[in-house]
Amino acid sequence: MRRFSVARAGRWLAAAWLLGVGLAAVLTVCYPERWLVVIVDVLQISQAPSAQHWLGTDPFGRDVLTDVVAGTHSLLTLSLPAALLTSLLGILLGAAVGTWGNSELQAPRLVLGVVAACAVLALLMPAAQLPWWIAAAALGGFTVSHIKQRAVAIPADSLLQFSIAFLGSVPRLLLVLLLAAVHGPSTSWLIGLLALTCWPATARLVRAQVMQARQQGFVEAAYAAGLSEGRVLLRHVLPNVWAPLRAALPLNLATCIALQTTLAFLGVGLSPERSDWGRTLAVARLEPSAWWLVLGAAVPLAATTLALHVLLPKKSTRK
Amino acid sequence: MLRFLLLRLFVALSLCVGYACSSSSSKQSAAPAAVRVCWPRDPESLNPVTLPNAYAIQLNNLLYQSLLTVDGTKRRFVPWLATDMPAVRRTDSLTFLSYQLRPEATWDNGRPVLASDVVFSLKVITCPGLPNESLRNTLSFVQDVQLDAQNPRRFTLVCRGYAPEYRTTSGDFPVLPEYLLDPDSLLRQVPLGRLLGGDTTLAKTTAVQAFQQRFNDAAQWRDPRVVRGSGAYQLVSWQVGQRVVLERKPKWWGDALENAAPPLVANPRRLEFHVVPNAATALLAMRRGELDVYPNMPGPDFEQLRKTDSANFHLYSPASYRVVVMEVNTQQAALKEASTRQALAMLVDAQRLMQATQFGLGQRSTSLINPREKWVYHDSLPLRPYSPQNAAALLRQAGWQRGRTGWTRANQTLTPRLFYAAGDRTYETIALLLQQAAREIGLTVSLQPTEAGKLSELRREGQFDLCLRTLYGNPFSYDLRPLLHTGSIGEGGVNRTRFGNDASDRLLDKIVSTEDSTQKVRLLHKLQTVLYQQTPMVALFFEPNRLAVAKRFGNVRPSGLEPGYDLSAFTLLPAARP
C-alpha cells in the first residue's frame, strides 16, 4: 500500500515538474523579450547564489535562473518537434516494413531504377542540390511510369534492417557531429538531424509488434474479408500495438533532450547567444569553482529525463 | 724533494679538478632540465619566412637568429648575430647600413655564419612564389648588399631613402642556413639585386622554380633535420594541436662566449610548448604542476591564481603592446560609410568590458598606439563613449531606417556578423555585450565563434563584417602600412579591414620616411585622427601581459613585449636545485 503511494506521488511530482518546464517553455515562446533574452551584466560575473540571483550568475554575468528558464525554449522548439518527428518516422517505417516485409511491396522496374539512380547521385553531389535531385526523381519516376514494364519486389525489410545496423554501428554523437559540421547552425537542420539518427529504436519496436499482430486471427479474418492493406493496418493492427508505442514518445523525447544538450555542451548547432542547459553546463568549464552553474543546469536536465521515464505507461499485469 | 713536488702537484691538481667539478655542477644545476609552457593555440607553421602568429615567431627566435633582436626588459634592439648595431652612412638618396657578424657564430655543421648566408636569407625573403610576403614588405627598402672582399663576415645593406627605423628593421629577419635549405645552391645563380628589385620574370627561371618546389614542400617544415638554424635550440617534435618540443643543442656556438648575457644565453635544456586551448584546463594544469609558464592569462584566471596560489607562482602583469580591436570590413556594402562604422564602435562599452575582463589592469585607447607612448599618442582625441542613442543617430545619418525587421535602406539590411576565435572568454564577453547593446536599438548582430584556423581563412578571404582580434605592437616602429595600406589588401597582405585610399596611403608612407621627430609626431597624430574618424578598426583596450611562472624558476625577465618573458634565460632558483 505504502509502495503504491510513493509511486503515485512520484508520478504526480514528475507530472508537476514537466508541467512547470512546459509552462516555462511557453513563456519563452510567448514573451521572448522578457523570458528568452538573458541580460549580460559584466559587473556581476560569477556571483554565488544570493537574494538577488537565486542561482547565482555565470562568467558573463548572466543570471543562471533566467538562463535555465530560457533554456526550456530549446526543449519546446527543438527537442519536442525532433521527438515527434522521430516517433512518426519510426512508426511509419516500422509499420510499413512489418506489413510488406521483403516481398509484398512492388514497384515498376524502370521507375525504381530511375529513383534509385537519382538517390545515388543525390548522395554523391553537394547537399545544396538535394531538392533538385528529389524533384528529378519524382519527375523521372512519373515519366517512365507510363512505359509498360514489369514490377519487382522492393526488399523493404532488408533495407530497414541494413539502415538500422548502419546507424547502430556508428556512434550516434559522432554521426550527429559529422552531419552538423556540414551545415551552419539552424533549428530545422538540428531537428532533422536528431530525427534522422534517433528513429531506429521506434521502428524496430513497431516492426516487431506489427509482424506479431499480423499473425493474429482477427487480422487474418480482416484480410479474408477483403479489406485493403492500409485499412487493416490502420483499423486493426495499429490500435492493437498502441500500448507499447505510447512509451516511444517519452523515450524519444528523453533521447532527443540528452542528445541536443550534449550538442549544446559541445557548442554545436545553436547560435552562441541562445540559452540551453547544455551550454550552461559548458560555461561552467570557464569557472570550475562555480558549483551553482553545474547544479543549475544538471538538476533540471536530470529531473526532466527522470520525469519522462517515471511517466512511462505502466506495464499491465494480469492476475 | 721530487716526492714533495709531486705531492704539491697532486694537491694542486685535485683542487683544480674539484673546483672545476663544483663550478660545472653549480652551472648545471642552475640550468632547468625542462620548462613547460602553455600556449592557447598551435604555431601553425615552422617555416621561418611565413610566421603566421606570435607562437610561430617565438619558436622561430629559438631556432634561428637574426642580426638584431629585441631585449624586452631593456625595451630596445640589441645585437645578436651582429657584433654591434649597424653603422649608418647616408648619401643623397641612399642609406648604407654596415654590419659585422660575430666571429664565433657557426652553423650546426661547424661552418661559420658568413655574409653570404645573409645574402642567401635575403634571396629567400624576396624570392617570388614563396609565402614570404610579410617579411618581403618589411624589408622592401633594401636595394642591394655589398660584400667586403677582405672580411667575409662584413657586409653593407644599401637602402632606398632613409628612415630612422631602418637601423633596427634592417637586422630583424632570420638568417637561414644555405647548406640545409638550398643544398644544390640554386639561388646562387639568381642575382640578389634583381630579386630585391622585384623582377617578376625571375619566377620563370628554372633555378627559381626548382627552389620554390623544394622550399614549398610543407613536409620538410616539420623535419628536425631541416628546421634548424644557428639558435641554441633544435626541434625534437611537433604534434600539431598538442605540443612542440625543443632541446638545447649539445654543442652551440654561444657556449664559447665569455660572460654571455641575454640574448646569448640558453639555460633550459628542454622546452616544451603545450597547446591547451581551454583556459580552465590550462589553469588546472598549472595548479597541478603539469605546466610551468602561462603567458597572457585571462584576467579572471590570473586573479584567481593571485588569490589562491600566489605562494607557488611568480605573477607578473607588465603593461604590454597587445591591443584588443574590433576590425570592420570596410568593403562590405553595408559598412562602407564611416558613420555606420562609427555607430558600431559606439555600441561597445569598452570601460565596462575592461573592468570585467582586465580587473583594472588594462588601458583604454583611441587608436592602435599605446597611451603610454605619450610622445606619439594623440591624447586630444576623446575616448569613444558608449552610447546606443548616438549610434542610432549615426545610423540614420548613414541612410538607415529602423523598421520592424531591423535597420534597412534601399535593398540593404544591416545585420552584421561578428566573428571571433571560439572559446576565448574575453572575445565572447565583448561579443555578448555588443549584441546586447545593438538589441537596444533594434540592430541584430549575429555572433559567429569560429575555430582559429578557419577564422584566419575567412578574414583572408574578406568573408566577415566584424571581427575581434588582438594585435601585437611594439614601441620601435610606427610603420602601420601592413595593416592599413591599400598595397596590403588581398593576396599576401594583412590589411584585413580593406581600408585605405590615396591620401591615407601617402600619409602612411610619409610617416615611415620622415626623419624629424616633431614632424613624425604631427603625422602620427594626423593618422590617428583619420583612423578615429574612418573607424576601420576600433581599439578597445590594451591588455597587460598577465604571466604566471612556477616559483622554482628565476631570471624570468618579464616584459610588455612579445612573448613577454625570456625563456632562454630561465634559471633554477637555489631552493629548487637538486
mmCIF file of C-alpha atoms in Angstrom, chain A residues 87-301:
data_model
loop_
_atom_site.group_PDB
_atom_site.id
_atom_site.type_symbol
_atom_site.label_atom_id
_atom_site.label_comp_id
_atom_site.label_asym_id
_atom_site.label_seq_id
_atom_site.Cartn_x
_atom_site.Cartn_y
_atom_site.Cartn_z
ATOM 1 C CA SER A 87 8.353 8.797 -33.386
ATOM 2 C CA LEU A 88 6.407 9.442 -36.575
ATOM 3 C CA LEU A 89 9.303 8.311 -38.764
ATOM 4 C CA GLY A 90 9.843 5.218 -36.631
ATOM 5 C CA ILE A 91 6.157 4.280 -36.633
ATOM 6 C CA LEU A 92 5.775 4.801 -40.389
ATOM 7 C CA LEU A 93 8.884 2.855 -41.325
ATOM 8 C CA GLY A 94 8.284 0.091 -38.792
ATOM 9 C CA ALA A 95 4.643 -0.314 -39.770
ATOM 10 C CA ALA A 96 5.417 -0.305 -43.500
ATOM 11 C CA VAL A 97 8.140 -2.894 -43.193
ATOM 12 C CA GLY A 98 6.166 -5.003 -40.740
ATOM 13 C CA THR A 99 3.304 -5.071 -43.246
ATOM 14 C CA TRP A 100 5.161 -5.516 -46.511
ATOM 15 C CA GLY A 101 8.208 -7.482 -45.470
ATOM 16 C CA ASN A 102 10.658 -8.215 -48.250
ATOM 17 C CA SER A 103 8.278 -9.268 -50.990
ATOM 18 C CA GLU A 104 4.918 -7.571 -50.786
ATOM 19 C CA LEU A 105 5.921 -4.057 -51.785
ATOM 20 C CA GLN A 106 6.294 -3.960 -55.543
ATOM 21 C CA ALA A 107 7.212 -1.172 -57.900
ATOM 22 C CA PRO A 108 7.657 -0.849 -61.681
ATOM 23 C CA ARG A 109 11.227 -1.807 -62.543
ATOM 24 C CA LEU A 110 12.098 1.317 -64.580
ATOM 25 C CA VAL A 111 10.588 3.710 -62.018
ATOM 26 C CA LEU A 112 12.581 2.007 -59.303
ATOM 27 C CA GLY A 113 15.754 2.252 -61.380
ATOM 28 C CA VAL A 114 15.304 5.979 -62.066
ATOM 29 C CA VAL A 115 14.543 6.778 -58.405
ATOM 30 C CA ALA A 116 17.487 4.673 -57.193
ATOM 31 C CA ALA A 117 19.840 6.357 -59.683
ATOM 32 C CA CYS A 118 18.682 9.812 -58.531
ATOM 33 C CA ALA A 119 19.160 8.769 -54.901
ATOM 34 C CA VAL A 120 22.737 7.634 -55.566
ATOM 35 C CA LEU A 121 23.532 10.844 -57.471
ATOM 36 C CA ALA A 122 21.975 12.954 -54.697
ATOM 37 C CA LEU A 123 24.308 11.300 -52.211
ATOM 38 C CA LEU A 124 27.342 11.972 -54.393
ATOM 39 C CA MET A 125 26.518 15.582 -55.283
ATOM 40 C CA PRO A 126 26.703 18.636 -52.969
ATOM 41 C CA ALA A 127 23.997 18.818 -50.275
ATOM 42 C CA ALA A 128 22.612 22.053 -51.757
ATOM 43 C CA GLN A 129 21.466 20.131 -54.847
ATOM 44 C CA LEU A 130 19.312 17.715 -52.811
ATOM 45 C CA PRO A 131 15.917 19.354 -53.606
ATOM 46 C CA TRP A 132 16.774 19.248 -57.331
ATOM 47 C CA TRP A 133 17.553 15.542 -57.182
ATOM 48 C CA ILE A 134 14.306 14.826 -55.315
ATOM 49 C CA ALA A 135 12.413 16.741 -57.988
ATOM 50 C CA ALA A 136 14.344 14.890 -60.698
ATOM 51 C CA ALA A 137 13.488 11.540 -59.084
ATOM 52 C CA ALA A 138 9.789 12.460 -58.908
ATOM 53 C CA LEU A 139 9.676 13.740 -62.469
ATOM 54 C CA GLY A 140 11.761 10.892 -63.881
ATOM 55 C CA GLY A 141 9.740 8.285 -61.998
ATOM 56 C CA PHE A 142 6.469 9.784 -63.176
ATOM 57 C CA THR A 143 7.657 9.928 -66.789
ATOM 58 C CA VAL A 144 8.896 6.359 -67.001
ATOM 59 C CA SER A 145 5.840 5.044 -65.161
ATOM 60 C CA HIS A 146 3.939 5.457 -68.432
ATOM 61 C CA ILE A 147 6.135 2.887 -70.106
ATOM 62 C CA LYS A 148 4.892 -0.692 -69.927
ATOM 63 C CA GLN A 149 7.192 -2.622 -67.615
ATOM 64 C CA ARG A 150 7.375 -5.500 -65.143
ATOM 65 C CA ALA A 151 7.079 -4.915 -61.419
ATOM 66 C CA VAL A 152 9.788 -6.012 -58.991
ATOM 67 C CA ALA A 153 9.632 -6.561 -55.236
ATOM 68 C CA ILE A 154 11.384 -3.994 -53.013
ATOM 69 C CA PRO A 155 13.253 -5.674 -50.140
ATOM 70 C CA ALA A 156 11.889 -3.142 -47.641
ATOM 71 C CA ASP A 157 12.634 -5.247 -44.573
ATOM 72 C CA SER A 158 16.248 -5.884 -45.570
ATOM 73 C CA LEU A 159 16.738 -2.200 -46.375
ATOM 74 C CA LEU A 160 15.362 -1.179 -42.981
ATOM 75 C CA GLN A 161 17.467 -3.765 -41.151
ATOM 76 C CA PHE A 162 20.542 -2.584 -43.039
ATOM 77 C CA SER A 163 19.824 1.081 -42.160
ATOM 78 C CA ILE A 164 19.288 0.206 -38.503
ATOM 79 C CA ALA A 165 22.501 -1.831 -38.447
ATOM 80 C CA PHE A 166 24.406 1.022 -40.088
ATOM 81 C CA LEU A 167 23.089 3.660 -37.667
ATOM 82 C CA GLY A 168 23.765 1.298 -34.771
ATOM 83 C CA SER A 169 27.341 0.675 -35.847
ATOM 84 C CA VAL A 170 28.346 4.379 -35.894
ATOM 85 C CA PRO A 171 28.346 6.170 -32.537
ATOM 86 C CA ARG A 172 25.320 8.440 -32.622
ATOM 87 C CA LEU A 173 27.101 11.502 -31.266
ATOM 88 C CA LEU A 174 29.869 11.141 -33.829
ATOM 89 C CA LEU A 175 27.345 10.851 -36.644
ATOM 90 C CA VAL A 176 25.421 13.906 -35.467
ATOM 91 C CA LEU A 177 28.631 15.924 -35.079
ATOM 92 C CA LEU A 178 29.725 14.975 -38.597
ATOM 93 C CA LEU A 179 26.367 15.913 -40.092
ATOM 94 C CA ALA A 180 26.155 19.111 -38.038
ATOM 95 C CA ALA A 181 29.502 20.216 -39.470
ATOM 96 C CA VAL A 182 28.010 20.135 -42.988
ATOM 97 C CA HIS A 183 25.528 22.919 -42.271
ATOM 98 C CA GLY A 184 25.543 26.149 -40.269
ATOM 99 C CA PRO A 185 23.546 26.369 -37.029
ATOM 100 C CA SER A 186 19.788 26.261 -37.620
ATOM 101 C CA THR A 187 16.873 24.835 -35.645
ATOM 102 C CA SER A 188 15.272 22.979 -38.554
ATOM 103 C CA TRP A 189 18.556 21.350 -39.541
ATOM 104 C CA LEU A 190 19.101 20.215 -35.955
ATOM 105 C CA ILE A 191 15.565 18.774 -35.708
ATOM 106 C CA GLY A 192 16.181 16.853 -38.930
ATOM 107 C CA LEU A 193 19.495 15.560 -37.622
ATOM 108 C CA LEU A 194 18.036 14.325 -34.354
ATOM 109 C CA ALA A 195 15.135 12.621 -36.116
ATOM 110 C CA LEU A 196 17.440 11.055 -38.691
ATOM 111 C CA THR A 197 19.619 9.447 -36.047
ATOM 112 C CA CYS A 198 17.065 8.513 -33.360
ATOM 113 C CA TRP A 199 14.306 6.657 -35.272
ATOM 114 C CA PRO A 200 15.689 3.061 -35.300
ATOM 115 C CA ALA A 201 14.511 2.061 -31.786
ATOM 116 C CA THR A 202 10.906 3.020 -32.529
ATOM 117 C CA ALA A 203 10.971 1.448 -35.999
ATOM 118 C CA ARG A 204 12.349 -1.813 -34.633
ATOM 119 C CA LEU A 205 9.641 -1.916 -31.935
ATOM 120 C CA VAL A 206 6.797 -1.155 -34.338
ATOM 121 C CA ARG A 207 8.054 -3.656 -36.917
ATOM 122 C CA ALA A 208 8.128 -6.453 -34.339
ATOM 123 C CA GLN A 209 4.677 -5.542 -32.991
ATOM 124 C CA VAL A 210 3.105 -5.322 -36.449
ATOM 125 C CA MET A 211 4.611 -8.633 -37.553
ATOM 126 C CA GLN A 212 3.278 -10.238 -34.391
ATOM 127 C CA ALA A 213 -0.181 -8.698 -34.842
ATOM 128 C CA ARG A 214 -0.374 -9.899 -38.437
ATOM 129 C CA GLN A 215 -0.254 -13.471 -37.192
ATOM 130 C CA GLN A 216 -3.362 -12.933 -35.074
ATOM 131 C CA GLY A 217 -6.614 -14.494 -36.196
ATOM 132 C CA PHE A 218 -8.605 -11.267 -36.329
ATOM 133 C CA VAL A 219 -6.120 -9.741 -38.771
ATOM 134 C CA GLU A 220 -6.209 -12.799 -40.991
ATOM 135 C CA ALA A 221 -10.003 -12.591 -40.832
ATOM 136 C CA ALA A 222 -9.848 -8.947 -41.909
ATOM 137 C CA TYR A 223 -7.710 -9.866 -44.910
ATOM 138 C CA ALA A 224 -10.085 -12.752 -45.697
ATOM 139 C CA ALA A 225 -12.974 -10.280 -45.604
ATOM 140 C CA GLY A 226 -11.237 -8.416 -48.441
ATOM 141 C CA LEU A 227 -10.158 -5.287 -46.562
ATOM 142 C CA SER A 228 -7.311 -3.335 -48.077
ATOM 143 C CA GLU A 229 -3.743 -3.431 -46.688
ATOM 144 C CA GLY A 230 -3.946 0.169 -45.431
ATOM 145 C CA ARG A 231 -7.309 -0.287 -43.813
ATOM 146 C CA VAL A 232 -6.175 -3.434 -41.998
ATOM 147 C CA LEU A 233 -3.083 -1.615 -40.759
ATOM 148 C CA LEU A 234 -4.911 1.495 -39.559
ATOM 149 C CA ARG A 235 -8.076 -0.093 -38.190
ATOM 150 C CA HIS A 236 -6.893 -3.442 -36.829
ATOM 151 C CA VAL A 237 -3.115 -3.676 -36.471
ATOM 152 C CA LEU A 238 -2.013 -0.271 -35.120
ATOM 153 C CA PRO A 239 -4.749 0.025 -32.438
ATOM 154 C CA ASN A 240 -3.613 -3.323 -31.089
ATOM 155 C CA VAL A 241 0.065 -2.375 -30.929
ATOM 156 C CA TRP A 242 -0.610 1.090 -29.487
ATOM 157 C CA ALA A 243 0.111 0.175 -25.855
ATOM 158 C CA PRO A 244 3.860 -0.385 -26.322
ATOM 159 C CA LEU A 245 4.012 2.546 -28.748
ATOM 160 C CA ARG A 246 2.836 5.001 -26.096
ATOM 161 C CA ALA A 247 6.178 4.569 -24.403
ATOM 162 C CA ALA A 248 8.041 5.519 -27.572
ATOM 163 C CA LEU A 249 7.309 9.257 -27.479
ATOM 164 C CA PRO A 250 8.542 9.997 -23.938
ATOM 165 C CA LEU A 251 11.584 7.807 -24.521
ATOM 166 C CA ASN A 252 12.337 9.567 -27.796
ATOM 167 C CA LEU A 253 11.880 12.926 -26.078
ATOM 168 C CA ALA A 254 14.348 11.944 -23.361
ATOM 169 C CA THR A 255 16.837 10.766 -26.011
ATOM 170 C CA CYS A 256 16.455 13.958 -28.055
ATOM 171 C CA ILE A 257 16.854 16.178 -24.973
ATOM 172 C CA ALA A 258 20.007 14.320 -23.948
ATOM 173 C CA LEU A 259 21.490 14.488 -27.447
ATOM 174 C CA GLN A 260 20.555 18.119 -28.005
ATOM 175 C CA THR A 261 22.013 19.099 -24.621
ATOM 176 C CA THR A 262 25.221 17.237 -25.452
ATOM 177 C CA LEU A 263 25.471 19.100 -28.745
ATOM 178 C CA ALA A 264 24.901 22.431 -26.989
ATOM 179 C CA PHE A 265 27.563 21.482 -24.421
ATOM 180 C CA LEU A 266 29.983 20.920 -27.300
ATOM 181 C CA GLY A 267 28.935 24.230 -28.870
ATOM 182 C CA VAL A 268 27.375 22.631 -31.959
ATOM 183 C CA GLY A 269 24.198 23.636 -33.703
ATOM 184 C CA LEU A 270 22.880 26.663 -31.833
ATOM 185 C CA SER A 271 23.985 30.295 -32.066
ATOM 186 C CA PRO A 272 26.024 31.299 -29.005
ATOM 187 C CA GLU A 273 23.553 33.748 -27.510
ATOM 188 C CA ARG A 274 20.777 31.127 -27.332
ATOM 189 C CA SER A 275 20.325 29.678 -23.870
ATOM 190 C CA ASP A 276 20.443 25.952 -23.422
ATOM 191 C CA TRP A 277 21.047 23.725 -20.414
ATOM 192 C CA GLY A 278 23.947 22.080 -22.233
ATOM 193 C CA ARG A 279 25.518 25.456 -22.856
ATOM 194 C CA THR A 280 25.082 26.469 -19.215
ATOM 195 C CA LEU A 281 26.979 23.311 -18.283
ATOM 196 C CA ALA A 282 29.659 24.162 -20.835
ATOM 197 C CA VAL A 283 30.075 27.656 -19.382
ATOM 198 C CA ALA A 284 30.825 26.003 -16.029
ATOM 199 C CA ARG A 285 34.132 24.905 -17.568
ATOM 200 C CA LEU A 286 35.234 28.554 -17.551
ATOM 201 C CA GLU A 287 34.711 28.768 -13.816
ATOM 202 C CA PRO A 288 35.249 25.298 -12.313
ATOM 203 C CA SER A 289 34.663 26.615 -8.792
ATOM 204 C CA ALA A 290 31.161 27.886 -9.684
ATOM 205 C CA TRP A 291 29.223 24.841 -8.429
ATOM 206 C CA TRP A 292 25.925 26.683 -8.842
ATOM 207 C CA LEU A 293 26.338 26.588 -12.617
ATOM 208 C CA VAL A 294 26.658 22.800 -12.706
ATOM 209 C CA LEU A 295 23.818 22.395 -10.268
ATOM 210 C CA GLY A 296 21.629 24.971 -12.021
ATOM 211 C CA ALA A 297 21.752 23.101 -15.340
ATOM 212 C CA ALA A 298 22.305 19.484 -14.301
ATOM 213 C CA VAL A 299 19.384 19.282 -11.839
ATOM 214 C CA PRO A 300 16.672 20.414 -14.327
ATOM 215 C CA LEU A 301 18.160 18.194 -17.017
#
